[in-house]
mmCIF file of C-alpha atoms and ligand atoms in Angstrom:
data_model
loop_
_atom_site.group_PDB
_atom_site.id
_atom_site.type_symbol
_atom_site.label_atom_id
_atom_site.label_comp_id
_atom_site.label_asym_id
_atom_site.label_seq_id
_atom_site.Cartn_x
_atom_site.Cartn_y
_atom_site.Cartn_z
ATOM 1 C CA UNK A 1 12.480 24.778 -0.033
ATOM 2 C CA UNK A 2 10.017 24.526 2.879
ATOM 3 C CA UNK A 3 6.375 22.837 2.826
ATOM 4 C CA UNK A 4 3.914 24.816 3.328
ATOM 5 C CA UNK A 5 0.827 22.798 1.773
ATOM 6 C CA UNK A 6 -0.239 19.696 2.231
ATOM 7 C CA UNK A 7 -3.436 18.089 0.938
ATOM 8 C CA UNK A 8 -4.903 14.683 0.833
ATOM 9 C CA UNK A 9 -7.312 13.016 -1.949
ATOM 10 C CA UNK A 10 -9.637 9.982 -1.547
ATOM 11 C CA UNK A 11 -10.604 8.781 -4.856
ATOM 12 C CA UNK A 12 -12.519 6.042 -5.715
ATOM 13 C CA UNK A 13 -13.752 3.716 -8.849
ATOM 14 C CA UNK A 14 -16.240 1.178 -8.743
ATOM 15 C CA UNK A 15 -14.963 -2.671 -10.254
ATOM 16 C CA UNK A 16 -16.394 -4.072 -13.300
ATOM 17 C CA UNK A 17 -16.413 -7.083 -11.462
ATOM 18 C CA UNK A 18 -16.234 -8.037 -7.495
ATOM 19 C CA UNK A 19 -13.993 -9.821 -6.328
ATOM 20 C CA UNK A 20 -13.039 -11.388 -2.386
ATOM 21 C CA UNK A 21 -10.298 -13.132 -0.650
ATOM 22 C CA UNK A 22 -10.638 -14.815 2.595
ATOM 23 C CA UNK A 23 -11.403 -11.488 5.046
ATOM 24 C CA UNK A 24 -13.081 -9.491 2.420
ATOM 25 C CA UNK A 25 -14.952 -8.908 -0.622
ATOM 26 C CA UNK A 26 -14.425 -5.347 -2.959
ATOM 27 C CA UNK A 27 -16.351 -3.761 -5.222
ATOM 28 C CA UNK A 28 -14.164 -0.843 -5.756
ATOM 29 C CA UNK A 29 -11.260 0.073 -5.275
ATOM 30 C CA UNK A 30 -10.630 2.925 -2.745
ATOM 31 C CA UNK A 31 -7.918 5.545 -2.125
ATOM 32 C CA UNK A 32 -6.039 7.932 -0.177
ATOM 33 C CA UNK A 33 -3.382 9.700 -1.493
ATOM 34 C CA UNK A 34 -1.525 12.843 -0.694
ATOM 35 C CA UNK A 35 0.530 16.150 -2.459
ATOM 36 C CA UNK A 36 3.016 17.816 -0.116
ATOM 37 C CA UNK A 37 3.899 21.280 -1.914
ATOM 38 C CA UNK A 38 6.773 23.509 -0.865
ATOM 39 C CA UNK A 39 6.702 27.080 -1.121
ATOM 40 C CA UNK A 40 8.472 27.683 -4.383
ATOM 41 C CA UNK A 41 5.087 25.348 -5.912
ATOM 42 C CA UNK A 42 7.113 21.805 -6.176
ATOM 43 C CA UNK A 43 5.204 19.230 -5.035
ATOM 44 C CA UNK A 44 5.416 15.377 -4.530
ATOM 45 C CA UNK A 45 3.278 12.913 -3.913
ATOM 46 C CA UNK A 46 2.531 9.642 -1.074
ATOM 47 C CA UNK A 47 0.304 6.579 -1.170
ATOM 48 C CA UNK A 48 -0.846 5.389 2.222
ATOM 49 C CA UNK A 49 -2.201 1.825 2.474
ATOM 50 C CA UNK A 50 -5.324 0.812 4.152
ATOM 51 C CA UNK A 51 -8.813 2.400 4.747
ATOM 52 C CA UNK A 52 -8.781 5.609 2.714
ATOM 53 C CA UNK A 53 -11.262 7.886 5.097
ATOM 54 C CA UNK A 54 -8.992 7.113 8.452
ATOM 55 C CA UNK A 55 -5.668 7.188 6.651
ATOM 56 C CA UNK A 56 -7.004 10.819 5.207
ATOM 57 C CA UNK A 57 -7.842 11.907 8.770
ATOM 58 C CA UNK A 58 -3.994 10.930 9.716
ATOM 59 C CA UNK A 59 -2.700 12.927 7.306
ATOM 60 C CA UNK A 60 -4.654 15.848 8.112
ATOM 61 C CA UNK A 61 -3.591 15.190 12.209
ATOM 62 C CA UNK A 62 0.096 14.926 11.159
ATOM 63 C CA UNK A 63 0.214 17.657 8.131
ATOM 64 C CA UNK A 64 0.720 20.577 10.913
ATOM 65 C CA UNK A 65 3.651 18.925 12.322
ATOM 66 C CA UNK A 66 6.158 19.209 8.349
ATOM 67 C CA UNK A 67 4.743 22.469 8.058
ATOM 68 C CA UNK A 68 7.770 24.440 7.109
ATOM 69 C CA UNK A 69 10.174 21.649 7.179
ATOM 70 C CA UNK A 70 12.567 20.491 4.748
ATOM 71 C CA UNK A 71 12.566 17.471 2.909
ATOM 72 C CA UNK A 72 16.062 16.841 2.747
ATOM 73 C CA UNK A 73 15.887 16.835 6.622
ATOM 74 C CA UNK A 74 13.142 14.030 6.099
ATOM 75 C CA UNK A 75 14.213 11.789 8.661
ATOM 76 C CA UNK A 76 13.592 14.690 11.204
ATOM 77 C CA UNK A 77 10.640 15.579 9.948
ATOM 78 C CA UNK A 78 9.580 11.259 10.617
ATOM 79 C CA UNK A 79 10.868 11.165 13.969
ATOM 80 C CA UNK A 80 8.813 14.273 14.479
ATOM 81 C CA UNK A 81 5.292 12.727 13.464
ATOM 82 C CA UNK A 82 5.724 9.464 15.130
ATOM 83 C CA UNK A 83 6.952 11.008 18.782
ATOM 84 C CA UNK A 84 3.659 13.021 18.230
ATOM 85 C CA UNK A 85 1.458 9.779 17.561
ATOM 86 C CA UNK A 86 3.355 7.328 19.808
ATOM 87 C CA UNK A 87 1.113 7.655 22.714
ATOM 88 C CA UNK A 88 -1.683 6.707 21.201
ATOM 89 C CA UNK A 89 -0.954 4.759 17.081
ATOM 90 C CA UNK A 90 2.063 2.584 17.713
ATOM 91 C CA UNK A 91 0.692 0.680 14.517
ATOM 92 C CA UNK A 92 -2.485 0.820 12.447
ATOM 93 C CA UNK A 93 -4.059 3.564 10.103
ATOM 94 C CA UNK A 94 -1.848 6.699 12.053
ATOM 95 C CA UNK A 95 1.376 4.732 10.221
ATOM 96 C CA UNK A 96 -0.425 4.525 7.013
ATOM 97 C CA UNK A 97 -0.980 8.508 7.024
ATOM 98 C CA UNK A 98 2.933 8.584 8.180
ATOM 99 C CA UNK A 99 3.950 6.502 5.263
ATOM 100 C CA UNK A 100 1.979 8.250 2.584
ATOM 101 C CA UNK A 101 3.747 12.010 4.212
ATOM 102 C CA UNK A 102 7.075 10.500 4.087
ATOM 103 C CA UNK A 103 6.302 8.758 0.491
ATOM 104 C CA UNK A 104 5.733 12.522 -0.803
ATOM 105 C CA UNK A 105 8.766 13.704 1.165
ATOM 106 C CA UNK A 106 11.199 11.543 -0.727
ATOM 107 C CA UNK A 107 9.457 12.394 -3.811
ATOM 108 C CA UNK A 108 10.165 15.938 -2.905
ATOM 109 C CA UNK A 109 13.359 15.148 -2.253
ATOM 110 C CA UNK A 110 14.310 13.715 -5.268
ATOM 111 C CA UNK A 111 12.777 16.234 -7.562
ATOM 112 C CA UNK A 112 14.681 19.315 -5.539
ATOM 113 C CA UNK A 113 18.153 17.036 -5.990
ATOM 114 C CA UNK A 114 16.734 16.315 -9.190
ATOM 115 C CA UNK A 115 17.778 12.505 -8.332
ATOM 116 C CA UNK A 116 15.850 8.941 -8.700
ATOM 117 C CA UNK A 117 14.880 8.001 -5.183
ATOM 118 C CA UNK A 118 16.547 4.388 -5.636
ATOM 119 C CA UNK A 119 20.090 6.852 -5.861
ATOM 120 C CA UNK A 120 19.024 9.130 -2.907
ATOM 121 C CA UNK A 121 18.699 5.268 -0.751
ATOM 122 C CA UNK A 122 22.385 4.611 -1.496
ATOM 123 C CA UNK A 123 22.410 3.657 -5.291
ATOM 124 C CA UNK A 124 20.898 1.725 -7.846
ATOM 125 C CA UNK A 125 21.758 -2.307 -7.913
ATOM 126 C CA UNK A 126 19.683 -2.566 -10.775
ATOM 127 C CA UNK A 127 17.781 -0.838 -13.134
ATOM 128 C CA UNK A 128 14.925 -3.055 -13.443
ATOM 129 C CA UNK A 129 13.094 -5.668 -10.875
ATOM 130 C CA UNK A 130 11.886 -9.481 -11.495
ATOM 131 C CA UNK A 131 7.607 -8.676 -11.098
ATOM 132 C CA UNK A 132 5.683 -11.544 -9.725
ATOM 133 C CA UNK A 133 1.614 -11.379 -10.874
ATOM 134 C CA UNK A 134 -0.842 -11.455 -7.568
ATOM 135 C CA UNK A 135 -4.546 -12.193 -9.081
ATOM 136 C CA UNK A 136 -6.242 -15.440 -8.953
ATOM 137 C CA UNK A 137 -9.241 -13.924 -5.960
ATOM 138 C CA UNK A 138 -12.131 -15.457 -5.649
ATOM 139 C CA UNK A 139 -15.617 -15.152 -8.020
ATOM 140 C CA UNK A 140 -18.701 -15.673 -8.147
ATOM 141 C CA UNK A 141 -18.789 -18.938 -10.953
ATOM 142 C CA UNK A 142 -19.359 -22.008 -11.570
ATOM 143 C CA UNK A 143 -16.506 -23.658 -12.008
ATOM 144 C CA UNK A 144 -13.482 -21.354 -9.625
ATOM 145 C CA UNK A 145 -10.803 -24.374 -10.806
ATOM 146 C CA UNK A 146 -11.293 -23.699 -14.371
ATOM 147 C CA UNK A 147 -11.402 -19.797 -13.906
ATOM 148 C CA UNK A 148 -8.298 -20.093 -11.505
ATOM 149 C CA UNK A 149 -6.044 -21.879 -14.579
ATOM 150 C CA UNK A 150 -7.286 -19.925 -17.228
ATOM 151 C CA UNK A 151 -6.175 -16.558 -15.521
ATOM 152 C CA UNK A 152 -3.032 -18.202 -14.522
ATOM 153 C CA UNK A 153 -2.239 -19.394 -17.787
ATOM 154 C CA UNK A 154 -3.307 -15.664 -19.045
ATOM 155 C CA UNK A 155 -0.105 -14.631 -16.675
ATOM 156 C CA UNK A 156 2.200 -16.928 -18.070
ATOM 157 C CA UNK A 157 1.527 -16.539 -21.345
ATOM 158 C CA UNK A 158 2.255 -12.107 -20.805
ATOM 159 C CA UNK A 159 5.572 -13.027 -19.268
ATOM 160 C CA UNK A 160 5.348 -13.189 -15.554
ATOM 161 C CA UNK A 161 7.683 -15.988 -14.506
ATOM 162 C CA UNK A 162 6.038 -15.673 -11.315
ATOM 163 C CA UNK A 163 2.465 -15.867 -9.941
ATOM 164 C CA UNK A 164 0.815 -15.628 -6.367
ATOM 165 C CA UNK A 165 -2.981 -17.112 -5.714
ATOM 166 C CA UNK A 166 -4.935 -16.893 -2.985
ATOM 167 C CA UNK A 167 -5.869 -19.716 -0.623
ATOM 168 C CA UNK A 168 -8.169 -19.325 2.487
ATOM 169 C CA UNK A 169 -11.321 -21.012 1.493
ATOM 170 C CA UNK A 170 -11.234 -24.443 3.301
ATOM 171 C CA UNK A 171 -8.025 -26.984 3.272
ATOM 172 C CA UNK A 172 -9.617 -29.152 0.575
ATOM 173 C CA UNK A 173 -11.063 -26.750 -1.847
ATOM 174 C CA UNK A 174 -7.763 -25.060 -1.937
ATOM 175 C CA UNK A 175 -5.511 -28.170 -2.379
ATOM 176 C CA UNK A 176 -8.267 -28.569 -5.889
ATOM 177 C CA UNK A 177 -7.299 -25.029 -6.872
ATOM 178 C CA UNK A 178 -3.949 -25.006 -6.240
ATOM 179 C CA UNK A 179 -3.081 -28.162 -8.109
ATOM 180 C CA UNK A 180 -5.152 -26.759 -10.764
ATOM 181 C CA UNK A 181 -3.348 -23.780 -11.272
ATOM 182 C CA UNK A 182 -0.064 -26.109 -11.191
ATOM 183 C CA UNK A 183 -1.343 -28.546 -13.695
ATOM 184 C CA UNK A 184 -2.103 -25.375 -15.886
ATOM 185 C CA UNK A 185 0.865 -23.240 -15.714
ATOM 186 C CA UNK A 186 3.626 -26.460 -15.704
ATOM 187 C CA UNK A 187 6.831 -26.561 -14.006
ATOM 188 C CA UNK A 188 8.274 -23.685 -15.038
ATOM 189 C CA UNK A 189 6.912 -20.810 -13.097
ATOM 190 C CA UNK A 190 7.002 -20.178 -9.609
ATOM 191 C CA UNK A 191 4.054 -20.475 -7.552
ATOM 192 C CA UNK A 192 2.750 -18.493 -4.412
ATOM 193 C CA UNK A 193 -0.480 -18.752 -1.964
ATOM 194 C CA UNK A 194 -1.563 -16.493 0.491
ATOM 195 C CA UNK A 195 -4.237 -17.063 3.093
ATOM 196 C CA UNK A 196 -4.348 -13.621 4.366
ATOM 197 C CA UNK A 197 -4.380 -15.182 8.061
ATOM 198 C CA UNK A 198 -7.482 -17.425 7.359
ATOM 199 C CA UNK A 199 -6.356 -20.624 9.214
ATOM 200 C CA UNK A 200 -5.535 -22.318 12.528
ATOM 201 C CA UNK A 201 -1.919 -23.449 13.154
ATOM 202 C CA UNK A 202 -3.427 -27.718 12.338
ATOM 203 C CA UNK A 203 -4.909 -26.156 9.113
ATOM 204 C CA UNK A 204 -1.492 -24.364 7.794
ATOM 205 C CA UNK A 205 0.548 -27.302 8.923
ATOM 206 C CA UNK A 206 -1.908 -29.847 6.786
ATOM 207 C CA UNK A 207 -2.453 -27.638 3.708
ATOM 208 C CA UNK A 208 1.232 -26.747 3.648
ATOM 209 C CA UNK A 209 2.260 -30.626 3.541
ATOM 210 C CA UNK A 210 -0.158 -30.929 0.920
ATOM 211 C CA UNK A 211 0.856 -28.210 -1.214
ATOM 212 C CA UNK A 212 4.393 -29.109 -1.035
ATOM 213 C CA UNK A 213 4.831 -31.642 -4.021
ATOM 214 C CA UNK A 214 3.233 -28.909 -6.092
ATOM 215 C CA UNK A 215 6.449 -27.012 -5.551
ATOM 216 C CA UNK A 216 4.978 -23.452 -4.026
ATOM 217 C CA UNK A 217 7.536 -21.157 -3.105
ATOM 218 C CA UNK A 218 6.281 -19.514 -0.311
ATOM 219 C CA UNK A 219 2.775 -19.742 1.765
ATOM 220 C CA UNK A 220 2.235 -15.991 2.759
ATOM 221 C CA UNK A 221 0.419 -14.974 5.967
ATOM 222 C CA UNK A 222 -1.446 -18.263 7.220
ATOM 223 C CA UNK A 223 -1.965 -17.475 10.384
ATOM 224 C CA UNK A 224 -3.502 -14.341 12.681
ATOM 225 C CA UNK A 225 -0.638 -11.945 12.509
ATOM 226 C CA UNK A 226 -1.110 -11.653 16.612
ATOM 227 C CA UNK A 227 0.046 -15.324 16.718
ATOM 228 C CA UNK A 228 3.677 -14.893 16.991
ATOM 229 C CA UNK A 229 4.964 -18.491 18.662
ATOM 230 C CA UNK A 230 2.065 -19.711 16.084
ATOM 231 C CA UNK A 231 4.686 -18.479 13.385
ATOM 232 C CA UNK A 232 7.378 -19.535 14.942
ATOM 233 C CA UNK A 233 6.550 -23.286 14.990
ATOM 234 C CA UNK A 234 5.058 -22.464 12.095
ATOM 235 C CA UNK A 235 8.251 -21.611 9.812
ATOM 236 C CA UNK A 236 9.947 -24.570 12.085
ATOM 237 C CA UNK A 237 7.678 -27.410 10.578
ATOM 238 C CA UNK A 238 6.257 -26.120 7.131
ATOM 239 C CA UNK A 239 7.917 -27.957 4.205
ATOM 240 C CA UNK A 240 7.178 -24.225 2.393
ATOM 241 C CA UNK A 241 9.143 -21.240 3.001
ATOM 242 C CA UNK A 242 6.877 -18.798 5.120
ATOM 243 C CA UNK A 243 5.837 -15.217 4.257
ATOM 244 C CA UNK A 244 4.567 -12.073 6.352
ATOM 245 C CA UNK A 245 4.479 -8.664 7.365
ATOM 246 C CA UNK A 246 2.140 -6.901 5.262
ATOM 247 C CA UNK A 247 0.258 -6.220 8.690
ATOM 248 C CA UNK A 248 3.490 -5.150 10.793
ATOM 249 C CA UNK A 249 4.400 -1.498 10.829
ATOM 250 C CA UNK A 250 7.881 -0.439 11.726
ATOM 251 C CA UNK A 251 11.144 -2.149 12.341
ATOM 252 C CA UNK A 252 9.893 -2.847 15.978
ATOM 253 C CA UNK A 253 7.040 -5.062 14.461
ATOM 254 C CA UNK A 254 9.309 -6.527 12.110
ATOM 255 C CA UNK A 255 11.991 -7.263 15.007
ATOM 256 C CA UNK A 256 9.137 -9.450 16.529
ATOM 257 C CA UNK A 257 8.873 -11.624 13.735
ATOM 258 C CA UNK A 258 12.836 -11.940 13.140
ATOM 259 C CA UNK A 259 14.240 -12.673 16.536
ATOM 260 C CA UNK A 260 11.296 -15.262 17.321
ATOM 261 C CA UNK A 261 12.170 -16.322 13.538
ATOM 262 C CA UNK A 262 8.413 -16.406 12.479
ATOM 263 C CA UNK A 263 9.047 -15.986 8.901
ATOM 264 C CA UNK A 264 11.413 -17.032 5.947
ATOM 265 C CA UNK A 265 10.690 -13.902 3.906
ATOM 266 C CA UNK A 266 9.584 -10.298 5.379
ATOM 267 C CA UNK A 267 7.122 -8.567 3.443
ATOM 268 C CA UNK A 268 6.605 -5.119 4.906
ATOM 269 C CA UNK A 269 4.180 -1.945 2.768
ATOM 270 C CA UNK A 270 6.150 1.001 2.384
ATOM 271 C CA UNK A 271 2.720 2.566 2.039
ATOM 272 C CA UNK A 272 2.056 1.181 5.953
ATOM 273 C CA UNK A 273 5.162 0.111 7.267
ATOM 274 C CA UNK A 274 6.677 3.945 8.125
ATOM 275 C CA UNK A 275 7.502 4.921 4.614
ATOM 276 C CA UNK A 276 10.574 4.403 2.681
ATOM 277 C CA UNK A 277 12.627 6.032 5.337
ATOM 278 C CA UNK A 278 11.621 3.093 7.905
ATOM 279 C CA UNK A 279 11.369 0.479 5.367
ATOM 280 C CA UNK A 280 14.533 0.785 4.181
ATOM 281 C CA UNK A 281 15.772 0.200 7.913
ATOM 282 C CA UNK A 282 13.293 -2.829 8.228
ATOM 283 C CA UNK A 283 15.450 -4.145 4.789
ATOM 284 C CA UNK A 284 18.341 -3.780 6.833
ATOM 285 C CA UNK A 285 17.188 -5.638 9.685
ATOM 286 C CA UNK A 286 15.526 -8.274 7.776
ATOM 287 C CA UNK A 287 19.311 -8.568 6.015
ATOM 288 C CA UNK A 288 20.803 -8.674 9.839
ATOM 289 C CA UNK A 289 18.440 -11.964 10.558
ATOM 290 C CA UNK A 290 19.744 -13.599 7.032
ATOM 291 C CA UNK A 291 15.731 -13.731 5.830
ATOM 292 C CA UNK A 292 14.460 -12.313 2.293
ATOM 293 C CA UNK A 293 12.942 -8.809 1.516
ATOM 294 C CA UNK A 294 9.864 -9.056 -0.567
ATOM 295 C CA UNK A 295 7.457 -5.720 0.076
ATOM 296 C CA UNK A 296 3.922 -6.360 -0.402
ATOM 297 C CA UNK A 297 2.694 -3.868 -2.774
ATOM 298 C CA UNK A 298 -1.459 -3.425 -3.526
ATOM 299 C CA UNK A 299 -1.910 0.295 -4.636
ATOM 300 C CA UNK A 300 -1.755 2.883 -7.304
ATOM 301 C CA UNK A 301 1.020 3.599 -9.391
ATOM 302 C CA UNK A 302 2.693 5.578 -6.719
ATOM 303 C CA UNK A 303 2.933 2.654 -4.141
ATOM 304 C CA UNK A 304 4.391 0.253 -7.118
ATOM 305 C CA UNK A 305 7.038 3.326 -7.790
ATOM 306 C CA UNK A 306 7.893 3.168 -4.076
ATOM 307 C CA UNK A 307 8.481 -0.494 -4.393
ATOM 308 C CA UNK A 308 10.745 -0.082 -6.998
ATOM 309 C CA UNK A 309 13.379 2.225 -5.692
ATOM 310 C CA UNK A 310 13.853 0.238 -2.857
ATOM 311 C CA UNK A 311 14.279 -2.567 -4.620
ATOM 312 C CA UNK A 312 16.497 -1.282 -7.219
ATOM 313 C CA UNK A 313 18.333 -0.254 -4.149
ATOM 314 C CA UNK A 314 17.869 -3.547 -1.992
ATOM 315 C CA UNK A 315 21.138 -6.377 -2.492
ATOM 316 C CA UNK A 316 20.189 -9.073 -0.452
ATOM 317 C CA UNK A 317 23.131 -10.151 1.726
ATOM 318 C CA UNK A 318 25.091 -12.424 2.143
ATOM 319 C CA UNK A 319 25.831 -11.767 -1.515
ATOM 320 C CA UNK A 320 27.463 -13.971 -4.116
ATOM 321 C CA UNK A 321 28.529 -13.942 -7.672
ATOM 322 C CA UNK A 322 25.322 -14.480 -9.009
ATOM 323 C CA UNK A 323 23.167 -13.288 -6.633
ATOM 324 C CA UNK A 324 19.466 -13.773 -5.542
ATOM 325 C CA UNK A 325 17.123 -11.514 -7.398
ATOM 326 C CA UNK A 326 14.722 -10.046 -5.396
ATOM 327 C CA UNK A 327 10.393 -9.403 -6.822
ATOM 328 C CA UNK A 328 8.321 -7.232 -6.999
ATOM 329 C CA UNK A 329 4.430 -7.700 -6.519
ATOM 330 C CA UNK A 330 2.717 -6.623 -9.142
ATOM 331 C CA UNK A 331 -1.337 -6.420 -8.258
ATOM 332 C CA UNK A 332 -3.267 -7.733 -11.424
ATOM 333 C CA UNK A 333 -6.630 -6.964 -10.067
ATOM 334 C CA UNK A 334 -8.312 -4.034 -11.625
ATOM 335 C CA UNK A 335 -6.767 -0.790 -10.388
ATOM 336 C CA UNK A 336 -7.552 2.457 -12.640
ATOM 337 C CA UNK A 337 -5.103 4.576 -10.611
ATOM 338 C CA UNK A 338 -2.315 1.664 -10.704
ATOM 339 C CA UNK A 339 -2.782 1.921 -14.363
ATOM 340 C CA UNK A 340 -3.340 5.232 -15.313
ATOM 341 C CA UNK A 341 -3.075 8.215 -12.676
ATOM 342 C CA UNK A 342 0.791 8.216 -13.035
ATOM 343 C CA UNK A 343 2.976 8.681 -16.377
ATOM 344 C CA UNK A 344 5.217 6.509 -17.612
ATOM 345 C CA UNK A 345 2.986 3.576 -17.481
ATOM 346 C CA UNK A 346 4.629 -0.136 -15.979
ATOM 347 C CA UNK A 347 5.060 -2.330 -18.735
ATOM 348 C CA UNK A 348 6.661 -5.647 -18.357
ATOM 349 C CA UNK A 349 9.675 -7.087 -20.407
ATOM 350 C CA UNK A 350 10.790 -10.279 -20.224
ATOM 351 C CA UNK A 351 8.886 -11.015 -16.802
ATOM 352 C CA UNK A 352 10.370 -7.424 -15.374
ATOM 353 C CA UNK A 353 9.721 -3.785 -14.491
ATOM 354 C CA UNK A 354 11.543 -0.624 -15.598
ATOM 355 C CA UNK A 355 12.861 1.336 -12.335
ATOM 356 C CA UNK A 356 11.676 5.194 -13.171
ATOM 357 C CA UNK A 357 14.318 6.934 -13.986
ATOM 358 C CA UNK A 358 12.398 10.157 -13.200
ATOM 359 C CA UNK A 359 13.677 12.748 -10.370
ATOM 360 C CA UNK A 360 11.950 11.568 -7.120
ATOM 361 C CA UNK A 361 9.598 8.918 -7.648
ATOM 362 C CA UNK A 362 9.641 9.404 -11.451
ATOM 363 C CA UNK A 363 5.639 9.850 -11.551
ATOM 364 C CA UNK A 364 3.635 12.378 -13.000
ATOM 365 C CA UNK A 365 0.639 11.883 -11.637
ATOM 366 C CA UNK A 366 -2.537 12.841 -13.344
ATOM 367 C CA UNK A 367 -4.237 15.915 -11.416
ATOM 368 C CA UNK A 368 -7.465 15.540 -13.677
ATOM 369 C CA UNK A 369 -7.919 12.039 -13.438
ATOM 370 C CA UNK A 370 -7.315 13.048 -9.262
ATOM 371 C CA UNK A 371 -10.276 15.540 -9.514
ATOM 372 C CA UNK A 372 -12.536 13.273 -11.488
ATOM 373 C CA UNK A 373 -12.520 10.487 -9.400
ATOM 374 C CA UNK A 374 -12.061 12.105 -5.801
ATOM 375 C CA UNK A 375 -15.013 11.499 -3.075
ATOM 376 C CA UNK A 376 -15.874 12.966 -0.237
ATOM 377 C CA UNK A 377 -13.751 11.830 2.626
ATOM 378 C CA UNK A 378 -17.258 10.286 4.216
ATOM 379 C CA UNK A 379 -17.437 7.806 1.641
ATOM 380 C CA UNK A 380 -13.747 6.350 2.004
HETATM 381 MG MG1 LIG B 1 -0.869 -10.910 1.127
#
């Protein structure tokens, strides 16, 4: 039950229609995965987040290195690849490429132990997750209020009892949109915004006081994720909960942003962040500073598997009878490999996700639809 291949796949698919928020605009949506196979021809498969060419180049520095390993010794085989890239990737693309190798490995794992990765973390706390809809980018049109409610509306009337919409434009246009979107979807539903780190610390404080009667539940990454005392005061003065992490990696990033208190809830990528094997340690630490676990999630169907399991797994301490739920992001952008590379398909009920009940990551990922739509690496 040792590796002894490991391959990685950038695949890409161009949008019907573009799309930006407020760093970047997409036309397609681009890649990299990768298949760890053991000797005896089992093989699992790993997401990493980020730019697909780079993150491909990781994997193929790293692949030497879990050559021959095991995956039930996966934590070995972790510590092994990030000793080797310390000296040089303490964050960035190299942890991406880690992630999407350690992704595979538990997938391995769970198909030799024929097990559901959410058991292999500890157990199963529940069987299905609470999804929250992220959509409402930016488009080309003439009236963005009017397109912003209408596609919010479109979420709320398929079930989501949660939505997240970007901010990020300017202070005033965004206060328009979001009370738009409120106006639209009611009281009912929760509301989210997320700047991607497109404003000053004077611009967060004033469109947070001004979003707050419109009851928004958190305002994710506002601010530069370099500005840590920014963050701090931050999440001391905001009427709205703060949100970040999707741009830490490991639980030393994430220990920056707890014992400084920077945030209200953590939001690390397992398909970034180290993996499942780190992020579930990062859960544990956010747990330790008493703040909420929300992974961001913005990739195929592999990366939304990963979410799952560790959220299946994840009960939020301190714990109570009737305990906080925790969510799941659930991309509604167009995504051809969130919505068909893998097998079963994510369909929502009642506002909520089935965990895969599947060995591993409970995937079965598509290997034609992998060859079809596969690029060369130059093009990632
Ligand atoms: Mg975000």
């Amino acid at each position: 039950m040792i590796v002894n291949k490991v391959e990685t796949f950038v695949l890409s698919h161009p949008l019907e229609k573009s799309f930006h928020f407020s760093q970047h605009h997409y036309d397609a949506r681009t890649i990299c995965l990768t298949k760890v196979t053991l000797e005896n021809g089992l093989s699992g498969w790993g997401e990493g987040y980020g730019p697909a060419g780079p993150i491909s180049a990781g994997i193929e520095f790293l692949a030497p290195l879990i050559m021959g390993g095991s995956p039930l010794e996966q934590e070995g085989l972790w510590r092994r690849m990030y000793r080797h890239s310390l000296d040089h990737a303490r964050s960035g693309v190299m942890l991406s490429a880690l992630s999407a190798i350690d992704i595979a490995l538990w997938d391995l794992k769970g198909r030799i132990l024929n097990q559901p990765v959410s058991v292999l973390l500890g157990g199963r706390n529940r069987n299905s997750v609470n999804a929250y809809a992220t959509g409402l980018y930016f488009s080309e049109c003439d009236d963005l209020c009017t397109e912003l409610a209408d596609e919010a509306e479109g979420y709320k009337n398929e079930g989501f009892s949660a939505l997240k919409m970007k901010v990020g434009l300017g202070v005033d246009q965004d206060i328009e949109n979001v009370r738009a979107v409120r106006e639209r979807i009611g009281t009912g539903m929760a509301l989210m915004v997320d700047a991607n780190h497109a404003f000053s610390f004077r611009e967060a404080l004033r469109l947070a006081e001004a979003l707050e009667p419109m009851d928004i539940s958190w305002f994710e990454e506002p601010l530069t994720p370099e500005d840590y005392e920014g963050y701090r005061e931050l999440c001391r003065r905001s009427p709205i909960p703060i949100a970040a992490g999707e741009c830490e990696r490991l639980r030393y990033g994430f220990l920056r942003l707890l014992e400084r208190r920077c945030v209200d809830i953590a939001q690390p990528d397992p398909c970034a962040a180290g993996g499942i094997t780190e992020t579930k340690k990062i859960a544990d630490l956010v747990d330790s500073y008493g703040t909420d676990f929300a992974p961001h999630c913005w990739g195929t169907c592999i990366a939304v598997a990963t979410s799952l399991h560790l959220l299946s797994n994840w009960d939020p301490l301190p714990g109570r009878l009737f305990n906080r739920e925790p969510i799941l992001e659930l991309d509604r952008t167009q995504n051809l490999f969130r919505e068909d590379l893998g097998s079963p398909k994510f369909k929502l009920d009642q506002g909520r996700i089935q965990v895969p009940d599947g060995p591993g990551l409970g995937i079965q990922v598509d290997e034609q639809m992998i060859q079809e739509y596969r690029v060369d690496i130059s093009e990632g």
